[in-house]
Amino acid sequence: MQPSPHSQALSQLLVISGLGGSGKTTAVRALEDMGFYCIDNLPLPLMDTFLELVASRGDIDRVALVIDCREQHFLDDVTEVLGRIIASQAPVELVFLDAQDDVLVRRYSETRRQHPLSGEGAVRDGIDEERRRLKPLEGLPHVTIDTSRLSPHQLKRVISDRYRQGKATGMALTVMSFGFKHGVPAEADLMFDVRFLPNPYFVPELRALNGVDEAVSAYVLGSEDARQFLHQLEVLFQFLLPRYEAEGRGYLTVAIGCTGGHHRSVALVESLREVFEAAGTTPRIAHRDLGR
């Protein structure tokens, strides 16, 4: 069958798949909140027909389809159908939600649900079978979102950051400050400790201020170590970010920590914001402990 142009009328088409318990329902709810027309568990043989119908209506321009590997002929149909849609050069993105097996087992236990593919076996048996059925998707271009360390709220934020403008905006980047004395952020993918920098806390006139204030920022960034650190981070991220995106990573959280999360880490994060924006990337900025 020749590639069909039927989905080119859409401004964006997302095809969502992944492991049970990885957060597909949460992702779909986030997309619905942004105005996507979402269909859950659409049988693969009906996908072409559905997209043709949408194109003929003309009043739907953003669609998210969830596909389920429990479908009887999933393995027979998935690569052919998705490959055909991708080849049509429609604005389609395959989004794969994943999580570590231990996390999935825990989530099933918390909800007291049995894995639909486990039969009489354990939940882990169902997860193994599900991974086997989803294996063909690895050969298709896709974005992977690992939800192992994400709460439902954090996953919704990742989805919103990536798709809020109705088109894929590249990898959703979050840069956050935190204080080590309040614990490290579990969602961090990359973490940097800036407690080696001069601490404004010990300067009486700066103690009550924070890293957003110009006086604190000037104090922190006035040190040669801070300037060198920022330069090294800029070089590192110029190397890493395009490679993470090429890998299909959906999001990245960079955490900068100092003692209390008020001064040094905040000033560095605000400076990193400028570095990323100058490079054409708009990160989400979060100061986790600034209000403590």
Coordinates of C-alpha atoms in Angstrom, one line a residue:
M1 CA 0.0 0.0 0.0
Q2 CA 1.3 3.5 -0.8
P3 CA 1.8 6.0 1.9
S4 CA -1.4 7.9 2.5
P5 CA -1.5 11.7 2.8
H6 CA -4.7 11.5 4.9
S7 CA -3.1 12.7 8.2
Q8 CA -1.3 15.7 6.6
A9 CA -4.4 17.8 7.5
L10 CA -3.4 17.5 11.1
S11 CA -1.0 19.9 12.7
Q12 CA 0.1 17.1 15.1
L13 CA -0.5 13.4 15.5
L14 CA 0.8 11.5 18.5
V15 CA 0.7 7.7 18.8
I16 CA 1.1 6.7 22.4
S17 CA 2.2 3.3 23.5
G18 CA 4.1 1.7 26.4
L19 CA 3.9 -0.5 29.4
G20 CA 0.9 -0.9 31.6
G21 CA 1.4 1.2 34.7
S22 CA 3.8 3.6 33.0
G23 CA 1.3 6.5 33.0
K24 CA -0.4 6.4 29.6
T25 CA -3.7 7.4 31.2
T26 CA -2.1 10.4 32.9
A27 CA -0.4 11.4 29.6
V28 CA -3.7 11.3 27.7
R29 CA -5.4 13.4 30.3
A30 CA -2.7 16.0 30.1
L31 CA -3.0 16.0 26.3
E32 CA -6.8 16.4 26.5
D33 CA -6.3 19.4 28.8
M34 CA -4.3 21.0 26.0
G35 CA -7.0 20.4 23.4
F36 CA -5.8 17.2 21.8
Y37 CA -8.6 14.9 20.5
C38 CA -7.7 11.6 22.2
I39 CA -8.7 8.0 21.4
D40 CA -7.8 5.2 23.8
N41 CA -7.0 1.7 22.5
L42 CA -8.0 2.3 18.9
P43 CA -7.6 -1.0 17.0
L44 CA -4.7 -0.7 14.6
P45 CA -6.6 -1.8 11.5
L46 CA -9.0 1.2 12.1
M47 CA -6.3 3.8 12.4
D48 CA -6.2 4.7 8.7
T49 CA -10.0 4.9 8.5
F50 CA -10.1 7.1 11.6
L51 CA -7.5 9.5 10.3
E52 CA -9.2 9.8 6.9
L53 CA -12.5 10.7 8.8
V54 CA -10.7 13.3 10.9
A55 CA -9.1 14.8 7.8
S56 CA -12.5 15.0 6.1
R57 CA -14.1 16.9 9.0
G58 CA -11.5 19.6 9.1
D59 CA -12.3 20.7 12.7
I60 CA -9.8 18.5 14.5
D61 CA -6.1 19.4 14.1
R62 CA -4.4 17.7 17.0
V63 CA -4.9 14.0 17.7
A64 CA -3.4 11.5 20.2
L65 CA -4.0 7.8 19.7
V66 CA -3.2 5.2 22.3
I67 CA -2.4 1.7 21.0
D68 CA -2.7 -1.4 23.1
C69 CA -0.4 -4.4 22.6
R70 CA -3.2 -6.7 24.1
E71 CA -4.9 -6.4 20.8
Q72 CA -5.1 -9.8 19.1
H73 CA -3.2 -9.0 15.9
F74 CA -0.9 -6.3 17.4
L75 CA 2.4 -7.9 16.4
D76 CA 1.1 -8.5 12.9
D77 CA -0.2 -5.0 12.3
V78 CA 1.9 -2.5 14.3
T79 CA 5.0 -2.0 12.2
E80 CA 3.1 -2.0 8.9
V81 CA 0.4 0.5 10.1
L82 CA 2.8 2.8 12.0
G83 CA 5.5 2.6 9.3
R84 CA 2.9 3.6 6.7
I85 CA 1.8 6.6 8.7
I86 CA 5.3 7.7 9.4
A87 CA 6.3 7.3 5.7
S88 CA 3.4 9.6 4.7
Q89 CA 5.5 12.4 6.3
A90 CA 2.6 13.5 8.4
P91 CA 3.5 15.4 11.6
V92 CA 3.5 12.2 13.6
E93 CA 5.4 11.3 16.7
L94 CA 5.5 7.9 18.4
V95 CA 5.6 8.4 22.2
F96 CA 6.7 5.4 24.2
L97 CA 6.1 5.4 28.0
D98 CA 8.3 3.1 30.0
A99 CA 9.3 2.4 33.6
Q100 CA 11.6 0.0 35.5
D101 CA 10.1 -3.4 36.1
D102 CA 10.2 -3.0 39.9
V103 CA 8.4 0.3 39.7
L104 CA 5.7 -1.2 37.5
V105 CA 5.3 -4.1 39.9
R106 CA 4.9 -1.7 42.8
R107 CA 2.3 0.4 40.9
Y108 CA 0.2 -2.7 40.2
S109 CA 0.5 -3.7 43.8
E110 CA -0.6 -0.3 45.0
T111 CA -3.7 -0.3 42.7
R112 CA -4.4 -4.0 43.5
R113 CA -4.7 -4.7 39.8
Q114 CA -3.7 -7.9 38.0
H115 CA -1.6 -7.4 34.9
P116 CA -3.9 -8.2 31.9
L117 CA -1.2 -10.4 30.3
S118 CA -0.1 -12.3 33.3
G119 CA -2.8 -14.9 33.2
E120 CA -2.4 -17.1 36.2
G121 CA 1.2 -16.0 36.7
A122 CA 2.8 -13.1 38.5
V123 CA 2.6 -9.5 37.5
R124 CA 6.3 -9.7 36.4
D125 CA 5.3 -12.4 33.9
G126 CA 2.8 -10.1 32.4
I127 CA 5.3 -7.3 32.1
D128 CA 7.8 -9.6 30.4
E129 CA 5.1 -10.6 27.8
E130 CA 4.2 -7.0 27.3
R131 CA 7.8 -6.0 26.6
R132 CA 8.0 -8.9 24.1
R133 CA 5.0 -7.6 22.3
L134 CA 6.2 -4.0 22.2
K135 CA 9.6 -5.0 20.9
P136 CA 8.8 -4.1 17.3
L137 CA 8.3 -0.5 18.2
E138 CA 12.0 -0.2 19.0
G139 CA 12.7 -0.2 15.2
L140 CA 10.5 2.9 14.6
P141 CA 11.5 6.5 15.3
H142 CA 10.1 7.3 18.7
V143 CA 10.4 9.4 21.9
T144 CA 10.8 7.5 25.2
I145 CA 9.6 8.9 28.5
D146 CA 10.8 7.0 31.5
T147 CA 8.3 7.6 34.3
S148 CA 10.1 5.5 36.9
R149 CA 10.9 8.6 39.0
L150 CA 8.0 10.8 38.0
S151 CA 4.8 11.3 40.0
P152 CA 1.6 11.7 38.0
H153 CA 1.8 15.5 38.5
Q154 CA 5.4 15.5 37.2
L155 CA 4.5 13.4 34.2
K156 CA 1.7 15.8 33.3
R157 CA 4.2 18.6 33.5
V158 CA 6.6 16.8 31.2
I159 CA 3.9 16.2 28.6
S160 CA 2.7 19.8 28.9
D161 CA 6.2 21.3 28.5
R162 CA 6.8 19.2 25.4
Y163 CA 3.4 19.6 23.6
R164 CA 1.8 22.7 25.0
Q165 CA 2.2 24.7 21.8
G166 CA 0.6 22.0 19.6
K167 CA 3.8 20.7 18.2
A168 CA 6.8 18.9 19.5
T169 CA 9.1 21.4 21.0
G170 CA 12.0 19.1 21.4
M171 CA 13.2 17.6 24.6
A172 CA 11.4 19.2 27.6
L173 CA 14.2 20.7 29.7
T174 CA 13.8 21.6 33.4
V175 CA 16.6 23.3 35.3
M176 CA 16.0 23.4 39.1
S177 CA 17.7 24.6 42.2
F178 CA 17.5 22.8 45.5
G179 CA 19.1 22.6 49.0
F180 CA 20.9 19.4 50.0
K181 CA 19.7 19.8 53.6
H182 CA 16.2 19.3 52.3
G183 CA 17.1 16.1 50.3
V184 CA 18.1 15.6 46.7
P185 CA 15.3 15.7 44.0
A186 CA 14.4 12.2 43.0
E187 CA 13.4 13.4 39.5
A188 CA 16.9 14.8 38.7
D189 CA 18.7 13.2 35.7
L190 CA 21.8 15.3 36.1
M191 CA 22.9 16.8 39.4
F192 CA 25.6 19.3 40.3
D193 CA 26.9 20.4 43.7
V194 CA 27.8 24.1 43.9
R195 CA 28.6 24.2 47.6
F196 CA 32.3 24.9 46.7
L197 CA 31.3 28.5 45.7
P198 CA 31.4 31.4 48.2
N199 CA 28.3 31.4 50.3
P200 CA 26.3 34.6 50.6
Y201 CA 24.6 33.3 53.7
F202 CA 27.7 34.4 55.7
V203 CA 27.5 37.9 54.3
P204 CA 25.0 39.7 56.7
E205 CA 23.6 42.1 54.2
L206 CA 22.9 39.2 51.7
R207 CA 21.6 36.5 54.1
A208 CA 17.9 37.6 53.9
L209 CA 18.1 37.8 50.0
N210 CA 18.2 35.0 47.5
G211 CA 19.9 34.1 44.2
V212 CA 17.3 36.0 42.1
D213 CA 18.3 39.2 43.7
E214 CA 21.0 41.1 41.8
A215 CA 23.3 41.6 44.8
V216 CA 23.4 37.9 45.6
S217 CA 23.8 37.0 41.9
A218 CA 26.7 39.4 41.6
Y219 CA 28.4 38.0 44.7
V220 CA 28.1 34.4 43.5
L221 CA 29.0 35.0 39.9
G222 CA 31.8 37.3 40.8
S223 CA 34.0 34.5 41.7
E224 CA 36.3 33.0 39.1
D225 CA 35.2 29.5 40.1
A226 CA 31.6 30.3 39.3
R227 CA 32.5 31.7 35.9
Q228 CA 34.6 28.7 35.1
F229 CA 31.9 26.3 36.3
L230 CA 29.2 28.0 34.1
H231 CA 31.6 27.8 31.1
Q232 CA 32.2 24.1 31.7
L233 CA 28.4 23.5 32.0
E234 CA 27.8 25.4 28.8
V235 CA 30.3 23.2 26.9
L236 CA 28.9 20.1 28.5
F237 CA 25.3 20.8 27.6
Q238 CA 26.3 21.8 24.0
F239 CA 27.6 18.3 23.7
L240 CA 24.9 16.4 25.7
L241 CA 21.6 18.0 24.7
P242 CA 21.6 17.2 21.0
R243 CA 22.7 13.6 21.7
Y244 CA 19.9 13.1 24.3
E245 CA 17.4 14.4 21.8
A246 CA 18.8 12.2 19.0
E247 CA 18.4 9.2 21.4
G248 CA 14.6 10.1 21.6
R249 CA 14.6 11.3 25.2
G250 CA 11.4 13.2 26.0
Y251 CA 12.6 15.2 28.9
L252 CA 15.7 16.1 31.0
T253 CA 15.9 17.5 34.5
V254 CA 19.1 19.2 35.6
A255 CA 19.4 20.0 39.3
I256 CA 21.8 22.4 40.9
G257 CA 22.2 22.1 44.6
C258 CA 23.7 24.2 47.4
T259 CA 23.2 23.9 51.2
G260 CA 19.8 25.5 51.6
G261 CA 18.6 26.1 48.1
H262 CA 18.3 29.9 48.5
H263 CA 21.5 31.6 47.2
R264 CA 24.2 29.8 45.2
S265 CA 22.1 27.2 43.4
V266 CA 19.4 29.8 42.6
A267 CA 21.9 32.3 41.1
L268 CA 23.5 29.5 39.0
V269 CA 20.1 28.3 37.7
E270 CA 19.1 31.8 36.7
S271 CA 22.4 32.2 34.8
L272 CA 21.9 28.8 33.1
R273 CA 18.5 30.0 32.0
E274 CA 20.3 32.8 30.0
V275 CA 22.8 30.3 28.6
F276 CA 20.1 27.9 27.3
E277 CA 17.9 30.7 25.9
A278 CA 20.9 32.2 24.1
A279 CA 21.3 28.7 22.5
G280 CA 17.7 28.7 21.4
T281 CA 16.3 26.4 24.2
T282 CA 13.7 27.7 26.7
P283 CA 14.0 25.6 29.8
R284 CA 11.4 25.4 32.6
I285 CA 13.0 26.9 35.7
A286 CA 12.1 25.7 39.2
H287 CA 13.5 26.8 42.6
R288 CA 12.3 23.9 44.8
D289 CA 13.4 25.2 48.2
L290 CA 13.2 29.0 47.7
G291 CA 10.0 29.3 49.8
R292 CA 11.3 27.2 52.7

